[in-house]
């Protein structure tokens, strides 16, 4: 992950699937009698990142940190306020719905809520065949075969295909969502907290399923979660978001063994430890996430940071590469 | 990419679904619509409504066979006669057979109610879906249009159009009702759409590249079918009342076409009101039963589509 310092760099390296540059999403706040804009919620504020082919980038952050918004912008379910999105070599930022359609074949999303993400009026086979119907020229018979094949791949029975979503449990529905997302052989899949709504035991199964499918189909994942331990298993690299910004991004092992940003350190210290022989210091963050409509000046994290100093109030830290792909946005590490 | 290891998460099982679902060999899978229908069938009041409505529909379909006389043929020798074996419900002010007019009258009520409902439904669903789906300026425009329509006094508007137009036909009448009553339905459908729009399955449809048309017809409308059907049903009852009301004041389908409203308007004559209840009570009863039956059905549909709604 390098921070681009000039706008002219639009050429994308061979092994990069997705590149995002200075992406912003400001939701206007309407107020007053005439509904004029009185402010903005800065859901995503200047995020740049790249995702390499075949890797899994995990994104963690509290609720409201803008991680889902970021994911939805990347596959153009939300319009970015500013910034650029590249898929392979193509700028997809401003494509119309119609022009976007061929790209949608290559990018899919699995949502968080397995009860809201499937159309309850469609049967399982209709749900899985719908993307094939829209995106491919397969005949009805071929679609049916493919759907059966997928059902089997995600661990459901063939006779489940005529059932409706309400007849399944959360974990099973999530498998249906995964089958639907994989139906058109996408290159890139966003998991928008795909296991957050599931029981821990089911979480493991779904995560393993996603990992297996990644190996089988050579998928690239953007895996969004609010839980560092979930992301740990599936990711190659992890980005930590706070208040719409990426504060630290690094290869998985670096993040977990050598967190640089105070926020990452606090998050890691809050993960329950199973190994009791290892003493860990708990860093408890005080206060709540500040309002994204009125973020603190300078470093957004300074209001809760135990190590904040004067400079943090005045100057916004940039996400800079410290060493070997480990980038952090914190003044404490500027002189290293 | 690594597999989870068992120490860190309690149970890692093979990918078979563990949730103990009974194998569905014996039990056929029911779609949400079939489930709704099953709930509807358990609602006694709604079934009563269906029975009444079906009987009235049958009467109107077979009016030709059941009627004893031509409902439009007047016989000036038999004006305002009481019941007799020849004319069971007597004759009206022009000597037409009341019983035959009653039977044929059901046709007009049902045709007007049903086609006005379908027409309104088409306008309301189209505009409501467009407003709810596209939002923004298009939404504002359509909503201001409904505001405008709702600000106009509906009854007066209808009366004005009717009095300007030289000849009222049933088709024209239906059009007038539909063109003046779409705003309500449009609002309801738009509201439903807005609440569904942010659901993840709608985003999911967009993510697979579904066209706007497909999103509206495959994803939105099937999920909004509950409120749409319920409102359409109740609207049909309203339209039957409206037709009768206009006919009663002489602004509806013109004589000699038999309609229940036309028959009721005889009761404006104090003599008939007092001395010949058999001439107008059956028509009133017809309207009453039809509307009641439709409303029962509407309530039954509401409960069937939304199992969470209150039930005793």
XYZ file of C-alpha atoms in Angstrom:
648
model
C 0.000 0.000 0.000
C 1.529 3.195 -1.080
C 0.047 6.568 -0.676
C -0.197 8.248 -4.005
C 1.162 11.719 -3.845
C 0.229 12.869 -7.292
C -2.914 12.666 -9.339
C -1.160 11.567 -12.475
C -0.560 8.080 -11.275
C -3.388 6.246 -12.932
C -1.426 3.356 -14.270
C -2.000 0.338 -12.151
C 0.484 -2.368 -11.454
C -0.128 -5.703 -13.091
C -0.990 -7.567 -9.913
C -3.445 -5.020 -8.560
C -7.158 -5.714 -8.905
C -8.662 -2.700 -7.207
C -7.152 0.661 -6.632
C -8.916 3.371 -4.725
C -7.634 6.912 -4.629
C -8.676 9.659 -2.251
C -12.155 8.254 -1.962
C -14.614 10.364 -0.007
C -18.249 9.987 0.842
C -19.960 12.916 2.484
C -23.618 12.463 3.280
C -25.348 15.829 3.394
C -27.310 16.654 6.521
C -30.495 18.435 5.570
C -31.965 20.863 7.975
C -34.261 23.817 8.274
C -37.603 24.386 6.655
C -36.265 24.401 3.129
C -34.134 21.308 3.623
C -30.882 22.950 2.763
C -27.593 21.308 3.556
C -26.393 22.280 6.991
C -23.428 19.972 7.202
C -21.928 16.711 6.110
C -21.414 13.343 7.661
C -17.954 12.406 6.547
C -18.525 8.687 6.355
C -15.396 8.041 4.339
C -12.788 10.768 4.310
C -9.910 10.474 1.897
C -9.175 6.788 1.718
C -6.624 5.362 -0.697
C -5.797 1.704 -0.940
C -4.952 -1.069 -3.326
C -6.079 -4.663 -3.322
C -3.869 -7.189 -5.053
C -5.195 -10.075 -7.078
C -5.865 -13.118 -4.949
C -5.324 -11.472 -1.603
C -7.741 -10.813 1.210
C -7.762 -7.354 2.636
C -9.485 -7.155 5.980
C -11.005 -3.884 7.137
C -11.798 -3.403 10.802
C -13.307 -0.524 12.655
C -16.078 0.373 15.072
C -19.636 0.882 13.893
C -19.757 4.186 12.121
C -16.145 4.120 11.026
C -17.216 4.032 7.381
C -16.030 0.554 6.500
C -19.305 -0.610 4.928
C -19.677 2.696 3.092
C -16.192 2.233 1.678
C -17.004 -1.289 0.520
C -20.254 -0.234 -1.088
C -18.565 2.619 -2.901
C -15.902 0.327 -4.339
C -18.526 -1.770 -6.106
C -20.541 1.328 -6.967
C -23.590 0.703 -4.829
C -23.013 4.163 -3.424
C -21.786 7.144 -5.381
C -18.497 8.518 -4.077
C -18.410 12.243 -3.374
C -14.844 12.457 -4.571
C -12.007 10.195 -5.562
C -11.298 7.489 -8.082
C -11.923 3.768 -8.227
C -10.008 1.562 -10.618
C -10.887 -2.005 -11.391
C -8.029 -3.749 -13.140
C -7.038 -0.956 -15.492
C -10.370 0.742 -15.868
C -11.666 3.807 -14.129
C -15.127 2.756 -12.956
C -15.826 5.827 -10.824
C -18.251 7.544 -13.164
C -19.707 4.720 -15.185
C -23.462 4.777 -15.679
C -25.528 1.870 -14.435
C -25.672 0.456 -17.917
C -21.926 0.714 -18.512
C -21.279 -0.635 -15.046
C -23.188 -3.842 -15.758
C -20.336 -5.817 -17.378
C -18.111 -4.958 -14.403
C -20.717 -6.187 -11.953
C -20.054 -9.650 -13.305
C -16.614 -9.444 -11.727
C -17.504 -7.977 -8.350
C -19.991 -9.247 -5.833
C -20.980 -8.604 -2.268
C -22.170 -10.737 0.621
C -24.126 -8.696 3.112
C -24.240 -8.755 6.853
C -27.857 -9.503 7.610
C -28.803 -12.897 6.210
C -32.461 -12.103 6.857
C -32.574 -8.900 4.851
C -30.189 -9.759 2.055
C -32.303 -12.381 0.302
C -35.546 -11.543 -1.437
C -37.990 -13.564 0.639
C -40.377 -14.002 -2.266
C -37.882 -15.911 -4.396
C -36.977 -19.558 -4.042
C -33.367 -20.626 -3.571
C -32.969 -21.681 -7.183
C -34.453 -18.405 -8.415
C -32.093 -16.504 -6.134
C -28.993 -18.314 -7.347
C -30.042 -18.313 -10.983
C -30.905 -14.637 -11.105
C -27.314 -13.381 -11.543
C -26.802 -16.004 -14.245
C -29.928 -14.855 -16.002
C -28.784 -11.256 -15.996
C -25.107 -11.710 -16.683
C -24.774 -14.806 -18.850
C -26.341 -16.421 -21.915
C -26.775 -19.804 -20.284
C -29.934 -21.712 -21.106
C -32.468 -22.496 -18.450
C -31.128 -26.008 -18.093
C -27.541 -24.872 -17.784
C -28.504 -22.325 -15.167
C -30.271 -24.978 -13.191
C -27.263 -27.273 -13.322
C -24.933 -24.506 -12.277
C -27.204 -23.563 -9.366
C -27.273 -27.165 -8.167
C -23.530 -27.316 -8.422
C -23.170 -24.143 -6.369
C -25.613 -25.338 -3.745
C -23.475 -28.379 -3.277
C -20.312 -26.289 -3.112
C -21.649 -24.156 -0.276
C -22.823 -27.209 1.612
C -26.556 -27.209 1.017
C -28.656 -30.079 -0.256
C -29.961 -30.308 -3.777
C -33.540 -30.572 -2.555
C -33.144 -27.230 -0.805
C -33.422 -25.494 -4.135
C -37.181 -25.220 -4.126
C -37.341 -23.847 -0.621
C -37.724 -20.244 0.345
C -35.350 -18.185 2.498
C -37.655 -18.260 5.519
C -37.112 -22.006 5.805
C -33.410 -21.620 6.521
C -31.321 -20.614 9.508
C -29.018 -17.614 9.434
C -25.932 -19.646 8.596
C -27.688 -21.466 5.785
C -28.990 -18.219 4.371
C -25.501 -16.829 4.383
C -24.443 -19.857 2.350
C -27.199 -19.073 -0.127
C -25.934 -15.489 -0.333
C -22.440 -16.793 -0.993
C -23.696 -19.161 -3.687
C -25.574 -16.283 -5.301
C -22.509 -14.056 -5.186
C -20.286 -16.739 -6.709
C -22.747 -17.787 -9.418
C -21.233 -15.555 -12.076
C -17.598 -16.346 -11.212
C -16.623 -12.930 -9.905
C -13.000 -11.964 -9.416
C -13.658 -9.791 -6.420
C -16.014 -10.386 -3.519
C -16.758 -8.007 -0.686
C -17.771 -9.606 2.566
C -19.636 -6.865 4.386
C -19.506 -8.333 7.881
C -20.756 -11.643 6.482
C -20.463 -13.487 9.771
C -21.301 -10.797 12.321
C -24.914 -11.887 12.584
C -24.085 -15.552 13.096
C -23.325 -17.734 16.105
C -19.662 -18.242 16.797
C -19.715 -21.906 15.762
C -21.478 -21.055 12.512
C -19.093 -18.145 11.968
C -16.192 -20.570 11.780
C -17.969 -22.710 9.209
C -18.849 -19.799 6.994
C -15.333 -18.372 7.251
C -13.837 -21.719 6.313
C -16.255 -22.000 3.432
C -15.219 -18.577 2.187
C -11.551 -19.508 2.524
C -12.059 -22.761 0.619
C -13.950 -21.012 -2.146
C -11.222 -18.409 -2.403
C -8.671 -21.137 -3.047
C -10.922 -22.889 -5.497
C -11.945 -19.891 -7.576
C -8.933 -17.647 -7.063
C -11.068 -14.923 -5.505
C -9.925 -11.606 -4.149
C -11.694 -10.591 -0.953
C -12.348 -7.368 0.801
C -13.426 -8.589 4.186
C -15.158 -6.099 6.430
C -15.603 -6.816 10.124
C -15.754 -5.053 13.441
C -13.891 -7.861 15.092
C -10.144 -8.243 14.789
C -10.204 -11.935 15.614
C -12.523 -12.738 12.701
C -10.398 -10.774 10.268
C -7.235 -12.396 11.526
C -8.103 -15.793 10.155
C -9.047 -14.808 6.693
C -6.916 -11.786 5.825
C -3.519 -11.341 4.248
C -3.440 -7.670 5.059
C -5.507 -5.677 7.503
C -6.569 -2.051 7.415
C -7.884 -0.338 10.535
C -10.428 2.423 10.026
C -11.353 5.166 12.432
C -13.914 7.842 11.664
C -13.798 7.432 7.909
C -10.019 7.244 7.634
C -7.532 4.425 7.482
C -5.228 4.811 10.465
C -3.076 1.775 9.908
C -2.663 -0.810 7.209
C -0.171 -3.643 7.232
C 0.370 -7.310 6.524
C -1.589 -9.364 9.015
C 1.318 -10.470 11.152
C 2.621 -6.934 11.483
C -0.723 -5.638 12.640
C -1.152 -8.309 15.241
C 2.417 -8.484 16.490
C 3.550 -4.950 16.101
C 0.637 -2.521 16.042
C 1.879 1.033 15.678
C -1.221 3.176 15.964
C -2.561 3.710 19.492
C -6.044 2.874 18.233
C -4.929 -0.444 16.789
C -3.142 -1.197 20.048
C -6.309 -0.475 21.985
C -8.397 -2.656 19.653
C -5.959 -5.538 19.959
C -5.821 -5.305 23.703
C -9.584 -5.663 23.825
C -9.563 -9.011 22.013
C -10.130 -11.715 24.609
C -7.059 -13.840 25.079
C -7.403 -17.590 25.363
C -3.827 -18.075 26.446
C -3.851 -16.990 30.087
C -0.122 -17.365 30.548
C 0.306 -14.392 28.270
C -0.165 -11.256 30.285
C -1.724 -8.475 28.375
C -2.184 -4.920 29.265
C -5.696 -3.662 28.637
C -5.923 -0.290 27.050
C -9.415 0.984 27.627
C -10.507 3.747 25.344
C -12.511 6.474 26.936
C -15.448 8.211 25.404
C -17.348 7.439 22.248
C -16.602 7.684 18.595
C -16.832 11.424 17.822
C -19.561 12.473 15.424
C -18.452 12.029 11.825
C -20.321 15.220 10.993
C -17.925 17.170 13.183
C -14.663 15.257 13.406
C -11.942 16.568 15.704
C -9.327 18.798 14.121
C -5.978 17.318 13.272
C -5.903 13.651 14.119
C -9.438 12.274 14.399
C -8.392 9.910 17.162
C -6.770 12.510 19.427
C -9.836 12.952 21.647
C -9.497 9.377 22.863
C -5.805 8.852 22.390
C -3.795 8.362 25.609
C -0.678 9.629 23.862
C -2.060 12.718 22.142
C 0.078 15.835 22.105
C -0.160 19.369 20.718
C 0.663 18.508 17.174
C -2.233 16.070 16.995
C -4.699 18.939 17.418
C -3.345 21.061 14.626
C -2.070 18.722 11.988
C -3.778 15.811 10.351
C -1.411 12.848 10.215
C -0.998 11.245 6.808
C -0.931 7.579 6.162
C 2.763 7.010 5.492
C 4.709 3.903 4.787
C 6.962 3.085 7.761
C 8.513 -0.087 6.575
C 7.718 -2.905 4.253
C 4.092 -2.170 3.542
C 3.276 -1.199 7.080
C 1.638 2.229 6.943
C 0.338 4.223 9.832
C -1.233 7.652 10.219
C 0.171 8.868 13.521
C 2.544 11.655 14.463
C 4.224 9.464 17.068
C 5.872 7.533 14.290
C 6.881 10.420 12.104
C 10.470 10.511 13.135
C 11.178 6.854 12.854
C -5.367 -17.774 3.654
C -5.447 -20.088 6.541
C -7.987 -22.348 8.097
C -9.282 -21.596 11.510
C -7.746 -23.717 14.098
C -9.825 -25.331 16.711
C -8.255 -23.655 19.709
C -9.440 -20.250 18.785
C -12.979 -20.875 17.796
C -14.923 -23.455 19.698
C -16.241 -25.664 17.003
C -15.042 -26.185 13.498
C -17.089 -28.712 11.698
C -17.145 -29.832 8.123
C -19.224 -27.735 5.839
C -22.419 -29.781 6.124
C -25.175 -27.632 7.509
C -25.553 -28.534 11.140
C -28.896 -26.876 11.694
C -31.226 -29.782 12.193
C -33.662 -29.228 9.420
C -35.995 -32.085 8.769
C -35.443 -33.533 5.345
C -38.109 -32.009 3.191
C -39.117 -35.182 1.422
C -42.623 -35.424 2.767
C -43.338 -31.791 3.330
C -43.751 -29.702 0.232
C -42.073 -26.351 0.442
C -44.438 -23.421 0.629
C -43.772 -20.090 -0.960
C -44.598 -16.945 1.025
C -47.681 -16.511 -1.163
C -48.900 -19.997 -0.412
C -48.380 -19.352 3.288
C -50.360 -16.139 3.043
C -53.126 -17.988 1.258
C -53.189 -20.623 3.991
C -53.562 -17.913 6.621
C -56.278 -16.255 4.550
C -58.263 -19.463 4.411
C -58.361 -19.639 8.187
C -60.020 -16.237 8.414
C -63.767 -16.942 8.692
C -64.911 -13.398 8.036
C -62.862 -13.234 4.857
C -64.355 -16.512 3.672
C -67.842 -15.100 4.301
C -66.783 -12.113 2.218
C -65.594 -14.382 -0.569
C -68.880 -16.341 -0.545
C -70.979 -13.172 -0.735
C -68.826 -11.619 -3.427
C -68.737 -14.774 -5.515
C -72.550 -15.032 -5.320
C -72.903 -11.448 -6.473
C -70.435 -12.030 -9.279
C -72.393 -15.129 -10.349
C -75.636 -13.148 -10.304
C -74.121 -10.462 -12.465
C -72.651 -12.987 -14.898
C -75.901 -14.930 -15.222
C -78.216 -11.905 -15.039
C -79.408 -12.744 -18.550
C -80.762 -16.083 -17.382
C -82.099 -14.973 -14.017
C -83.851 -11.791 -15.066
C -87.533 -12.039 -15.749
C -87.773 -8.928 -17.911
C -85.694 -6.616 -20.049
C -84.295 -4.176 -17.466
C -84.440 -1.184 -19.810
C -87.837 -1.762 -21.344
C -90.435 0.520 -19.854
C -94.109 -0.124 -19.717
C -96.074 3.033 -19.137
C -99.105 1.066 -18.026
C -97.261 -0.302 -15.040
C -95.705 2.727 -13.354
C -94.714 2.360 -9.703
C -96.590 -0.841 -9.226
C -96.203 -2.858 -6.074
C -94.921 -6.424 -5.998
C -96.846 -8.948 -8.005
C -96.201 -12.443 -9.283
C -95.177 -10.907 -12.609
C -92.920 -8.250 -11.069
C -91.548 -9.606 -7.802
C -90.198 -6.250 -6.658
C -92.700 -4.165 -8.538
C -91.874 -1.626 -11.220
C -90.188 1.752 -11.168
C -91.317 5.198 -12.262
C -90.970 4.279 -15.934
C -92.598 0.886 -15.546
C -89.348 -1.101 -15.677
C -89.053 -4.341 -13.734
C -87.205 -3.667 -10.452
C -86.072 -7.258 -9.940
C -84.391 -7.478 -13.336
C -82.809 -4.069 -12.811
C -81.475 -5.230 -9.464
C -79.775 -8.214 -11.084
C -78.290 -6.209 -13.934
C -77.339 -3.425 -11.553
C -74.803 -5.685 -9.867
C -72.979 -5.853 -13.188
C -72.447 -2.132 -13.394
C -71.335 -1.847 -9.787
C -68.811 -4.631 -10.121
C -67.544 -3.541 -13.526
C -67.134 0.052 -12.446
C -65.547 -0.892 -9.120
C -63.217 -3.461 -10.590
C -62.052 -1.614 -13.670
C -61.628 1.677 -11.824
C -59.560 -0.208 -9.248
C -57.354 -1.805 -11.939
C -56.918 1.511 -13.701
C -56.020 3.328 -10.478
C -53.700 0.500 -9.527
C -51.844 0.860 -12.805
C -51.381 4.596 -12.422
C -50.587 4.369 -8.706
C -48.120 1.503 -8.959
C -46.259 3.024 -11.865
C -45.965 6.502 -10.398
C -45.377 5.257 -6.843
C -42.623 2.866 -7.933
C -40.916 5.474 -10.055
C -41.056 8.036 -7.264
C -39.830 5.587 -4.648
C -37.124 4.047 -6.783
C -35.551 7.077 -8.369
C -36.113 9.526 -5.536
C -34.706 13.027 -5.840
C -36.264 15.402 -8.332
C -38.493 12.812 -9.982
C -39.887 11.905 -6.579
C -40.474 15.547 -5.663
C -42.255 16.164 -8.939
C -44.598 13.187 -8.582
C -45.284 13.953 -4.947
C -46.123 17.593 -5.698
C -48.475 16.325 -8.392
C -50.260 14.129 -5.851
C -50.412 17.070 -3.442
C -52.018 19.088 -6.192
C -54.545 16.365 -6.962
C -55.376 15.890 -3.312
C -55.847 19.605 -2.796
C -58.557 19.637 -5.460
C -61.980 18.807 -4.078
C -62.361 15.380 -5.607
C -66.142 15.197 -5.651
C -66.552 18.625 -7.187
C -63.921 17.867 -9.791
C -65.666 14.656 -10.782
C -69.027 16.415 -10.917
C -67.585 19.169 -13.073
C -66.103 16.763 -15.581
C -69.313 14.756 -15.681
C -71.469 17.791 -16.255
C -69.203 19.109 -19.031
C -69.064 15.831 -20.946
C -72.196 15.395 -23.065
C -72.535 11.647 -22.845
C -71.403 9.526 -19.929
C -70.353 6.023 -20.795
C -69.108 3.428 -18.349
C -65.565 3.685 -19.747
C -65.552 7.429 -19.304
C -66.957 7.108 -15.833
C -64.237 4.648 -14.843
C -61.565 6.925 -16.274
C -62.851 9.866 -14.296
C -62.829 7.913 -11.043
C -59.344 6.544 -11.710
C -57.872 9.876 -12.716
C -59.118 11.483 -9.541
C -58.264 8.753 -7.048
C -54.705 7.673 -7.872
C -52.837 10.018 -5.504
C -53.599 8.049 -2.343
C -52.381 4.768 -3.743
C -49.316 6.432 -5.242
C -48.346 7.702 -1.816
C -48.805 4.327 -0.189
C -46.739 2.532 -2.823
C -44.013 5.134 -2.731
C -43.826 4.830 1.047
C -43.551 1.047 0.830
C -40.853 1.375 -1.770
C -38.866 3.801 0.342
C -38.908 1.393 3.262
C -37.809 -1.507 1.055
C -35.259 0.441 -0.931
C -32.622 0.438 1.770
C -32.961 -3.277 2.433
C -29.928 -5.265 1.531
C -31.679 -7.496 -0.970
C -32.487 -4.458 -3.097
C -28.811 -3.439 -3.006
C -27.943 -7.040 -3.802
C -30.129 -6.902 -6.907
C -28.303 -3.795 -7.987
C -24.973 -5.473 -7.287
C -25.684 -8.268 -9.755
C -26.492 -5.683 -12.407
C -30.275 -6.013 -12.453
C -32.021 -3.391 -14.574
C -34.286 -0.813 -12.967
C -37.227 -2.567 -14.560
C -36.217 -5.889 -13.054
C -35.604 -4.406 -9.627
C -39.062 -2.843 -9.629
C -40.963 -5.827 -11.008
C -39.045 -8.784 -9.586
C -37.864 -7.427 -6.280
C -40.014 -4.540 -5.225
C -43.540 -5.400 -6.325
C -43.574 -9.008 -5.028
C -42.506 -7.684 -1.653
C -45.057 -4.898 -1.711
C -47.881 -7.105 -2.943
C -49.450 -7.156 0.535
C -50.082 -3.427 0.913
C -50.886 -3.117 -2.796
C -53.556 -5.838 -2.770
C -55.096 -4.720 0.495
C -55.366 -1.124 -0.616
C -56.636 -2.079 -4.047
C -59.378 -4.199 -2.504
C -60.509 -1.515 -0.100
C -60.338 1.001 -2.910
C -62.682 -1.104 -5.017
C -65.298 -0.936 -2.265
C -64.860 2.815 -2.114
C -65.349 3.115 -5.859
C -68.558 1.122 -5.805
C -69.875 3.511 -3.173
C -68.704 6.432 -5.230
C -70.467 5.191 -8.342
C -73.674 4.639 -6.394
C -73.398 8.058 -4.814
C -73.011 9.815 -8.136
C -75.826 7.794 -9.692
C -78.010 8.589 -6.708
C -77.691 12.315 -7.305
C -78.220 11.731 -11.012
C -74.647 12.419 -12.067
C -73.633 8.824 -12.657
C -74.343 6.356 -15.388
C -77.448 7.808 -17.065
C -80.843 6.108 -17.167
C -82.091 3.757 -18.439
C -78.941 1.733 -17.720
C -79.749 -0.226 -14.585
C -77.408 0.500 -11.714
C -77.955 0.207 -7.993
C -77.322 3.901 -7.628
C -79.987 4.686 -10.210
C -82.454 2.449 -8.415
C -81.689 4.129 -5.113
C -82.310 7.535 -6.611
C -85.972 6.593 -6.869
C -86.048 6.927 -3.123
C -85.672 10.656 -3.581
C -89.353 10.506 -4.361
C -91.118 10.607 -1.005
C -93.980 8.470 -2.300
C -91.671 5.632 -3.284
C -89.594 6.043 -0.153
C -92.712 5.554 1.998
C -94.906 3.204 0.042
C -92.539 1.096 -2.008
C -89.575 0.010 0.130
C -89.269 -3.064 -2.093
C -88.179 -0.778 -4.934
C -85.065 0.649 -3.289
C -84.156 -1.438 -0.224
C -82.797 -4.395 -2.264
C -80.513 -2.069 -4.254
C -79.219 -0.499 -1.051
C -78.732 -3.930 0.404
C -76.820 -4.958 -2.709
C -74.384 -2.080 -2.336
C -74.092 -2.710 1.378
C -73.361 -6.422 1.003
C -70.885 -5.968 -1.834
C -68.904 -3.311 -0.023
C -68.987 -5.249 3.231
C -67.823 -8.432 1.520
C -64.956 -6.635 -0.204
C -63.890 -5.004 3.029
C -63.906 -8.362 4.818
C -61.719 -9.742 2.071
C -59.416 -6.746 2.313
C -59.024 -7.198 6.057
C -58.426 -10.894 5.572
C -55.718 -10.155 3.016
C -54.109 -7.675 5.371
C -53.887 -10.285 8.110
C -52.701 -12.912 5.671
C -49.890 -10.826 4.227
C -48.791 -9.401 7.525
C -49.017 -12.092 10.199
C -47.709 -9.630 12.766
C -50.769 -7.404 12.555
C -53.221 -7.596 15.421
C -55.547 -10.511 15.665
C -57.792 -11.451 18.454
